[in-house]
Amino acid sequence: VHDRNETLYHRILVDHMEEMAPIIYTPTVGQACNEFAMRYRRPRGMYFCEADRGHMAAMVYNWPQNDVRVIVVTDGSRILGLGDLGANGMGIPIGKLSLYCAAGGIAPHRVMPVVLDVGTDNETLLNDKYYLGVQEPRLQGAKYYHLVDEFVSAVRHRWPNVLIQFEDFSSDKAQKLLNKYRDDVLCFNDDIQGTGATTLAGVLGALRAKGQCPTTLGNERILIAGAGSAGIGVGQVLLQAMIEHGLSEEDAKKCFFVADEKGLLSKDRIDELSPEQALFAREEDGGLSLSEIVNKYKPTMLLGMTAVGGLFSEQLVKDMAKHCERPIIFPLSNPTSKAECSADQAFEWTDGKCIFASGSPFDPVKMKDGRTFYPTQCNNMFIFPGIGLGVTLAGAKTVSDRMLYVAAEALANYLTEDELAQGKVFPNQSTIRDVSKKVAIAVIEEAVRTNQASGLGEKDLEDLNAFVTKKMYDPIYVPLVEKRTISI
């Protein structure tokens, strides 16, 4: 349908988001990427590779649309929890931009999916005669960063106000690229900042479900399993939220326990940690396992971003419930096969006491005593379409940390009391367009506060709700013949 009738495709998404989101994005998009070359139908998006160096500024004019507002770009090096899929990763930008259009109300002719085809280190793809990408080992070092630099300069030269969303870059590149561009370019990394903001919204919703206010976030003890770009990104956003609520940075850092495959991050491994990881390194107990951390420090919150399916064992989850009356358990890895535990397991092992959200969708859980719980999906689609809509309408120059915080707050405040009572910490996906509008308004208000709203006039600011509603793309058929009344 997407290839034959774009208006109908987006209408289906808008009207049936809850059923369609798992098909156009997680978890199905992972399988689509795995089979991308074998199921290739037609070209969609742009590819840039090392052979294009020196020509990218001209190449971007091959794209037929003159008003591109949002670009989603990946190098295919870390597709969900599936690893290096190279050029097959094009399925991710296509899926994300479908959500930008349907959920965020950005018109399809204003988005562009991109793959930076810098090769692949996946031996299967290097030896696959049907693989569509460059069959060479990945570019590394200066050559890699020069290629990204030329791409960013090229797209900004043609579309100066475009938002660039970095997606599914490997952990060793993602933070470096974000740090390089975030202060000068309208860009953000969805795996780091989007996941962080979405998780913050879920955590704030979970606090509401426990009868607590957001300012009590600093009283939580947070165990993050996974110290890659997503895990550290979530930690950074939660840390900033605690500081926003009045804690000092030193006191806020004491709330975090971040573990990787070697155990708890600590200062004795400082030489092998990135600056972002070092921020969460503790003074003692380096190398403690998840189980040891739970039993010694009794965390109230367990967040999983490891892409290790089944990592959260029955004993680990039961220990969480033993030390905390209502533990917050978020296994956030995608796709479903990579989730650290399932909804069934979390509710069964905690006797229904936990507050649960996951990266991939799970069906409602019916307990033996008749209780039913409705697990919600901690999906970035609740955040990034609204952020994209907000910054592009405002004419912002950068995506600030404060914009991410107000976006998370707007999402958390959208939850109704009925949804909280059902155990939900995210709204129903059928409300996604209204959620995106509220997020966009919050982002625009923050842009106005910081003098970043160069694209808005006084009249636009009088009624932001009406302004944003008017600007959101609605997939309806446009008349080909103008209706005119002819009088004789």
PDB file of N, CA, C and O in Angstrom, residues 204-253:
ATOM      1  N   LEU A 204       7.991   8.681  35.326  1.00  0.00           N
ATOM      2  CA  LEU A 204       7.118   9.671  35.979  1.00  0.00           C
ATOM      3  C   LEU A 204       5.695   9.123  36.083  1.00  0.00           C
ATOM      4  O   LEU A 204       5.010   9.325  37.097  1.00  0.00           O
ATOM      5  N   GLY A 205       5.244   8.408  35.035  1.00  0.00           N
ATOM      6  CA  GLY A 205       3.933   7.768  35.083  1.00  0.00           C
ATOM      7  C   GLY A 205       3.879   6.692  36.157  1.00  0.00           C
ATOM      8  O   GLY A 205       2.880   6.544  36.859  1.00  0.00           O
ATOM      9  N   ALA A 206       4.979   5.930  36.284  1.00  0.00           N
ATOM     10  CA  ALA A 206       5.042   4.873  37.306  1.00  0.00           C
ATOM     11  C   ALA A 206       4.984   5.476  38.706  1.00  0.00           C
ATOM     12  O   ALA A 206       4.350   4.912  39.611  1.00  0.00           O
ATOM     13  N   LEU A 207       5.645   6.616  38.894  1.00  0.00           N
ATOM     14  CA  LEU A 207       5.587   7.291  40.199  1.00  0.00           C
ATOM     15  C   LEU A 207       4.160   7.724  40.508  1.00  0.00           C
ATOM     16  O   LEU A 207       3.697   7.604  41.651  1.00  0.00           O
ATOM     17  N   ARG A 208       3.471   8.220  39.482  1.00  0.00           N
ATOM     18  CA  ARG A 208       2.054   8.588  39.676  1.00  0.00           C
ATOM     19  C   ARG A 208       1.232   7.366  40.056  1.00  0.00           C
ATOM     20  O   ARG A 208       0.351   7.437  40.920  1.00  0.00           O
ATOM     21  N   ALA A 209       1.527   6.230  39.430  1.00  0.00           N
ATOM     22  CA  ALA A 209       0.795   4.994  39.730  1.00  0.00           C
ATOM     23  C   ALA A 209       1.029   4.556  41.175  1.00  0.00           C
ATOM     24  O   ALA A 209       0.166   3.914  41.788  1.00  0.00           O
ATOM     25  N   LYS A 210       2.191   4.914  41.727  1.00  0.00           N
ATOM     26  CA  LYS A 210       2.503   4.580  43.123  1.00  0.00           C
ATOM     27  C   LYS A 210       1.976   5.636  44.089  1.00  0.00           C
ATOM     28  O   LYS A 210       2.187   5.544  45.296  1.00  0.00           O
ATOM     29  N   GLY A 211       1.331   6.666  43.530  1.00  0.00           N
ATOM     30  CA  GLY A 211       0.796   7.733  44.372  1.00  0.00           C
ATOM     31  C   GLY A 211       1.831   8.771  44.758  1.00  0.00           C
ATOM     32  O   GLY A 211       1.631   9.524  45.717  1.00  0.00           O
ATOM     33  N   GLN A 212       2.933   8.834  44.021  1.00  0.00           N
ATOM     34  CA  GLN A 212       4.001   9.799  44.323  1.00  0.00           C
ATOM     35  C   GLN A 212       4.036  10.883  43.257  1.00  0.00           C
ATOM     36  O   GLN A 212       3.542  10.708  42.143  1.00  0.00           O
ATOM     37  N   CYS A 213       4.631  12.019  43.600  1.00  0.00           N
ATOM     38  CA  CYS A 213       4.757  13.105  42.632  1.00  0.00           C
ATOM     39  C   CYS A 213       6.130  13.030  41.959  1.00  0.00           C
ATOM     40  O   CYS A 213       7.063  12.404  42.487  1.00  0.00           O
ATOM     41  N   PRO A 214       6.304  13.678  40.803  1.00  0.00           N
ATOM     42  CA  PRO A 214       7.565  13.590  40.051  1.00  0.00           C
ATOM     43  C   PRO A 214       8.797  14.020  40.844  1.00  0.00           C
ATOM     44  O   PRO A 214       9.898  13.523  40.597  1.00  0.00           O
ATOM     45  N   THR A 215       8.606  14.915  41.810  1.00  0.00           N
ATOM     46  CA  THR A 215       9.761  15.419  42.568  1.00  0.00           C
ATOM     47  C   THR A 215      10.382  14.354  43.469  1.00  0.00           C
ATOM     48  O   THR A 215      11.474  14.540  43.998  1.00  0.00           O
ATOM     49  N   THR A 216       9.687  13.211  43.630  1.00  0.00           N
ATOM     50  CA  THR A 216      10.246  12.135  44.457  1.00  0.00           C
ATOM     51  C   THR A 216      11.183  11.221  43.659  1.00  0.00           C
ATOM     52  O   THR A 216      11.686  10.238  44.191  1.00  0.00           O
ATOM     53  N   LEU A 217      11.428  11.560  42.389  1.00  0.00           N
ATOM     54  CA  LEU A 217      12.305  10.742  41.552  1.00  0.00           C
ATOM     55  C   LEU A 217      13.673  10.542  42.200  1.00  0.00           C
ATOM     56  O   LEU A 217      14.267   9.462  42.113  1.00  0.00           O
ATOM     57  N   GLY A 218      14.157  11.560  42.884  1.00  0.00           N
ATOM     58  CA  GLY A 218      15.469  11.483  43.523  1.00  0.00           C
ATOM     59  C   GLY A 218      15.528  10.517  44.698  1.00  0.00           C
ATOM     60  O   GLY A 218      16.616  10.223  45.205  1.00  0.00           O
ATOM     61  N   ASN A 219      14.364  10.008  45.129  1.00  0.00           N
ATOM     62  CA  ASN A 219      14.342   9.021  46.223  1.00  0.00           C
ATOM     63  C   ASN A 219      14.456   7.592  45.708  1.00  0.00           C
ATOM     64  O   ASN A 219      14.569   6.656  46.500  1.00  0.00           O
ATOM     65  N   GLU A 220      14.397   7.435  44.379  1.00  0.00           N
ATOM     66  CA  GLU A 220      14.444   6.092  43.792  1.00  0.00           C
ATOM     67  C   GLU A 220      15.892   5.599  43.697  1.00  0.00           C
ATOM     68  O   GLU A 220      16.836   6.396  43.608  1.00  0.00           O
ATOM     69  N   ARG A 221      16.050   4.291  43.695  1.00  0.00           N
ATOM     70  CA  ARG A 221      17.359   3.663  43.445  1.00  0.00           C
ATOM     71  C   ARG A 221      17.230   2.898  42.132  1.00  0.00           C
ATOM     72  O   ARG A 221      16.436   1.953  42.030  1.00  0.00           O
ATOM     73  N   ILE A 222      17.997   3.320  41.141  1.00  0.00           N
ATOM     74  CA  ILE A 222      17.771   2.892  39.757  1.00  0.00           C
ATOM     75  C   ILE A 222      18.903   1.996  39.280  1.00  0.00           C
ATOM     76  O   ILE A 222      20.059   2.419  39.218  1.00  0.00           O
ATOM     77  N   LEU A 223      18.566   0.757  38.940  1.00  0.00           N
ATOM     78  CA  LEU A 223      19.531  -0.184  38.383  1.00  0.00           C
ATOM     79  C   LEU A 223      19.319  -0.247  36.868  1.00  0.00           C
ATOM     80  O   LEU A 223      18.244  -0.629  36.398  1.00  0.00           O
ATOM     81  N   ILE A 224      20.336   0.147  36.109  1.00  0.00           N
ATOM     82  CA  ILE A 224      20.276   0.124  34.644  1.00  0.00           C
ATOM     83  C   ILE A 224      21.168  -1.007  34.147  1.00  0.00           C
ATOM     84  O   ILE A 224      22.384  -0.985  34.344  1.00  0.00           O
ATOM     85  N   ALA A 225      20.553  -2.008  33.526  1.00  0.00           N
ATOM     86  CA  ALA A 225      21.305  -3.117  32.947  1.00  0.00           C
ATOM     87  C   ALA A 225      21.585  -2.782  31.484  1.00  0.00           C
ATOM     88  O   ALA A 225      20.668  -2.710  30.669  1.00  0.00           O
ATOM     89  N   GLY A 226      22.849  -2.526  31.181  1.00  0.00           N
ATOM     90  CA  GLY A 226      23.226  -2.102  29.835  1.00  0.00           C
ATOM     91  C   GLY A 226      23.857  -0.727  29.876  1.00  0.00           C
ATOM     92  O   GLY A 226      23.214   0.240  30.277  1.00  0.00           O
ATOM     93  N   ALA A 227      25.136  -0.645  29.487  1.00  0.00           N
ATOM     94  CA  ALA A 227      25.852   0.635  29.542  1.00  0.00           C
ATOM     95  C   ALA A 227      26.209   1.124  28.146  1.00  0.00           C
ATOM     96  O   ALA A 227      27.188   1.840  27.956  1.00  0.00           O
ATOM     97  N   GLY A 228      25.403   0.708  27.149  1.00  0.00           N
ATOM     98  CA  GLY A 228      25.595   1.204  25.795  1.00  0.00           C
ATOM     99  C   GLY A 228      24.957   2.579  25.622  1.00  0.00           C
ATOM    100  O   GLY A 228      24.611   3.244  26.597  1.00  0.00           O
ATOM    101  N   SER A 229      24.781   2.999  24.379  1.00  0.00           N
ATOM    102  CA  SER A 229      24.257   4.345  24.122  1.00  0.00           C
ATOM    103  C   SER A 229      22.855   4.528  24.696  1.00  0.00           C
ATOM    104  O   SER A 229      22.533   5.590  25.236  1.00  0.00           O
ATOM    105  N   ALA A 230      22.005   3.484  24.613  1.00  0.00           N
ATOM    106  CA  ALA A 230      20.638   3.603  25.137  1.00  0.00           C
ATOM    107  C   ALA A 230      20.639   3.670  26.657  1.00  0.00           C
ATOM    108  O   ALA A 230      20.004   4.544  27.258  1.00  0.00           O
ATOM    109  N   GLY A 231      21.356   2.757  27.314  1.00  0.00           N
ATOM    110  CA  GLY A 231      21.389   2.735  28.782  1.00  0.00           C
ATOM    111  C   GLY A 231      21.953   4.010  29.370  1.00  0.00           C
ATOM    112  O   GLY A 231      21.383   4.583  30.316  1.00  0.00           O
ATOM    113  N   ILE A 232      23.054   4.476  28.810  1.00  0.00           N
ATOM    114  CA  ILE A 232      23.662   5.714  29.311  1.00  0.00           C
ATOM    115  C   ILE A 232      22.782   6.914  28.975  1.00  0.00           C
ATOM    116  O   ILE A 232      22.646   7.843  29.783  1.00  0.00           O
ATOM    117  N   GLY A 233      22.154   6.884  27.792  1.00  0.00           N
ATOM    118  CA  GLY A 233      21.246   7.978  27.424  1.00  0.00           C
ATOM    119  C   GLY A 233      20.082   8.099  28.387  1.00  0.00           C
ATOM    120  O   GLY A 233      19.703   9.197  28.802  1.00  0.00           O
ATOM    121  N   VAL A 234      19.511   6.966  28.767  1.00  0.00           N
ATOM    122  CA  VAL A 234      18.419   6.964  29.753  1.00  0.00           C
ATOM    123  C   VAL A 234      18.921   7.512  31.082  1.00  0.00           C
ATOM    124  O   VAL A 234      18.264   8.347  31.726  1.00  0.00           O
ATOM    125  N   GLY A 235      20.100   7.057  31.514  1.00  0.00           N
ATOM    126  CA  GLY A 235      20.671   7.546  32.768  1.00  0.00           C
ATOM    127  C   GLY A 235      20.872   9.049  32.753  1.00  0.00           C
ATOM    128  O   GLY A 235      20.563   9.738  33.732  1.00  0.00           O
ATOM    129  N   GLN A 236      21.360   9.577  31.626  1.00  0.00           N
ATOM    130  CA  GLN A 236      21.605  11.021  31.526  1.00  0.00           C
ATOM    131  C   GLN A 236      20.308  11.818  31.657  1.00  0.00           C
ATOM    132  O   GLN A 236      20.266  12.840  32.356  1.00  0.00           O
ATOM    133  N   VAL A 237      19.256  11.358  30.971  1.00  0.00           N
ATOM    134  CA  VAL A 237      17.982  12.084  31.018  1.00  0.00           C
ATOM    135  C   VAL A 237      17.372  12.015  32.422  1.00  0.00           C
ATOM    136  O   VAL A 237      16.866  13.028  32.946  1.00  0.00           O
ATOM    137  N   LEU A 238      17.430  10.843  33.070  1.00  0.00           N
ATOM    138  CA  LEU A 238      16.905  10.722  34.432  1.00  0.00           C
ATOM    139  C   LEU A 238      17.722  11.575  35.406  1.00  0.00           C
ATOM    140  O   LEU A 238      17.169  12.195  36.328  1.00  0.00           O
ATOM    141  N   LEU A 239      19.038  11.619  35.198  1.00  0.00           N
ATOM    142  CA  LEU A 239      19.905  12.454  36.032  1.00  0.00           C
ATOM    143  C   LEU A 239      19.536  13.920  35.906  1.00  0.00           C
ATOM    144  O   LEU A 239      19.410  14.642  36.913  1.00  0.00           O
ATOM    145  N   GLN A 240      19.350  14.373  34.654  1.00  0.00           N
ATOM    146  CA  GLN A 240      18.969  15.772  34.428  1.00  0.00           C
ATOM    147  C   GLN A 240      17.617  16.092  35.057  1.00  0.00           C
ATOM    148  O   GLN A 240      17.406  17.191  35.576  1.00  0.00           O
ATOM    149  N   ALA A 241      16.691  15.116  35.029  1.00  0.00           N
ATOM    150  CA  ALA A 241      15.373  15.336  35.640  1.00  0.00           C
ATOM    151  C   ALA A 241      15.497  15.517  37.147  1.00  0.00           C
ATOM    152  O   ALA A 241      14.816  16.364  37.744  1.00  0.00           O
ATOM    153  N   MET A 242      16.375  14.733  37.782  1.00  0.00           N
ATOM    154  CA  MET A 242      16.587  14.883  39.225  1.00  0.00           C
ATOM    155  C   MET A 242      17.165  16.251  39.555  1.00  0.00           C
ATOM    156  O   MET A 242      16.764  16.895  40.536  1.00  0.00           O
ATOM    157  N   ILE A 243      18.105  16.693  38.727  1.00  0.00           N
ATOM    158  CA  ILE A 243      18.696  18.020  38.923  1.00  0.00           C
ATOM    159  C   ILE A 243      17.625  19.092  38.722  1.00  0.00           C
ATOM    160  O   ILE A 243      17.566  20.083  39.461  1.00  0.00           O
ATOM    161  N   GLU A 244      16.753  18.866  37.728  1.00  0.00           N
ATOM    162  CA  GLU A 244      15.637  19.789  37.461  1.00  0.00           C
ATOM    163  C   GLU A 244      14.732  19.904  38.690  1.00  0.00           C
ATOM    164  O   GLU A 244      14.184  20.969  38.982  1.00  0.00           O
ATOM    165  N   HIS A 245      14.622  18.798  39.443  1.00  0.00           N
ATOM    166  CA  HIS A 245      13.762  18.784  40.630  1.00  0.00           C
ATOM    167  C   HIS A 245      14.486  19.249  41.890  1.00  0.00           C
ATOM    168  O   HIS A 245      13.939  19.159  42.981  1.00  0.00           O
ATOM    169  N   GLY A 246      15.733  19.719  41.749  1.00  0.00           N
ATOM    170  CA  GLY A 246      16.395  20.339  42.889  1.00  0.00           C
ATOM    171  C   GLY A 246      17.560  19.601  43.502  1.00  0.00           C
ATOM    172  O   GLY A 246      18.215  20.117  44.405  1.00  0.00           O
ATOM    173  N   LEU A 247      17.863  18.371  43.034  1.00  0.00           N
ATOM    174  CA  LEU A 247      19.009  17.640  43.581  1.00  0.00           C
ATOM    175  C   LEU A 247      20.309  18.171  42.989  1.00  0.00           C
ATOM    176  O   LEU A 247      20.333  18.658  41.855  1.00  0.00           O
ATOM    177  N   SER A 248      21.385  18.072  43.753  1.00  0.00           N
ATOM    178  CA  SER A 248      22.697  18.380  43.192  1.00  0.00           C
ATOM    179  C   SER A 248      23.123  17.220  42.308  1.00  0.00           C
ATOM    180  O   SER A 248      22.621  16.091  42.444  1.00  0.00           O
ATOM    181  N   GLU A 249      24.067  17.459  41.412  1.00  0.00           N
ATOM    182  CA  GLU A 249      24.517  16.385  40.521  1.00  0.00           C
ATOM    183  C   GLU A 249      25.125  15.236  41.317  1.00  0.00           C
ATOM    184  O   GLU A 249      24.897  14.064  41.010  1.00  0.00           O
ATOM    185  N   GLU A 250      25.883  15.546  42.358  1.00  0.00           N
ATOM    186  CA  GLU A 250      26.522  14.503  43.164  1.00  0.00           C
ATOM    187  C   GLU A 250      25.493  13.624  43.856  1.00  0.00           C
ATOM    188  O   GLU A 250      25.600  12.397  43.868  1.00  0.00           O
ATOM    189  N   ASP A 251      24.472  14.256  44.443  1.00  0.00           N
ATOM    190  CA  ASP A 251      23.421  13.474  45.114  1.00  0.00           C
ATOM    191  C   ASP A 251      22.625  12.649  44.106  1.00  0.00           C
ATOM    192  O   ASP A 251      22.244  11.509  44.387  1.00  0.00           O
ATOM    193  N   ALA A 252      22.380  13.223  42.915  1.00  0.00           N
ATOM    194  CA  ALA A 252      21.613  12.507  41.891  1.00  0.00           C
ATOM    195  C   ALA A 252      22.367  11.276  41.405  1.00  0.00           C
ATOM    196  O   ALA A 252      21.774  10.210  41.208  1.00  0.00           O
ATOM    197  N   LYS A 253      23.673  11.397  41.232  1.00  0.00           N
ATOM    198  CA  LYS A 253      24.474  10.268  40.733  1.00  0.00           C
ATOM    199  C   LYS A 253      24.452   9.077  41.690  1.00  0.00           C
ATOM    200  O   LYS A 253      24.580   7.926  41.269  1.00  0.00           O
TER     201      LYS A 253
END
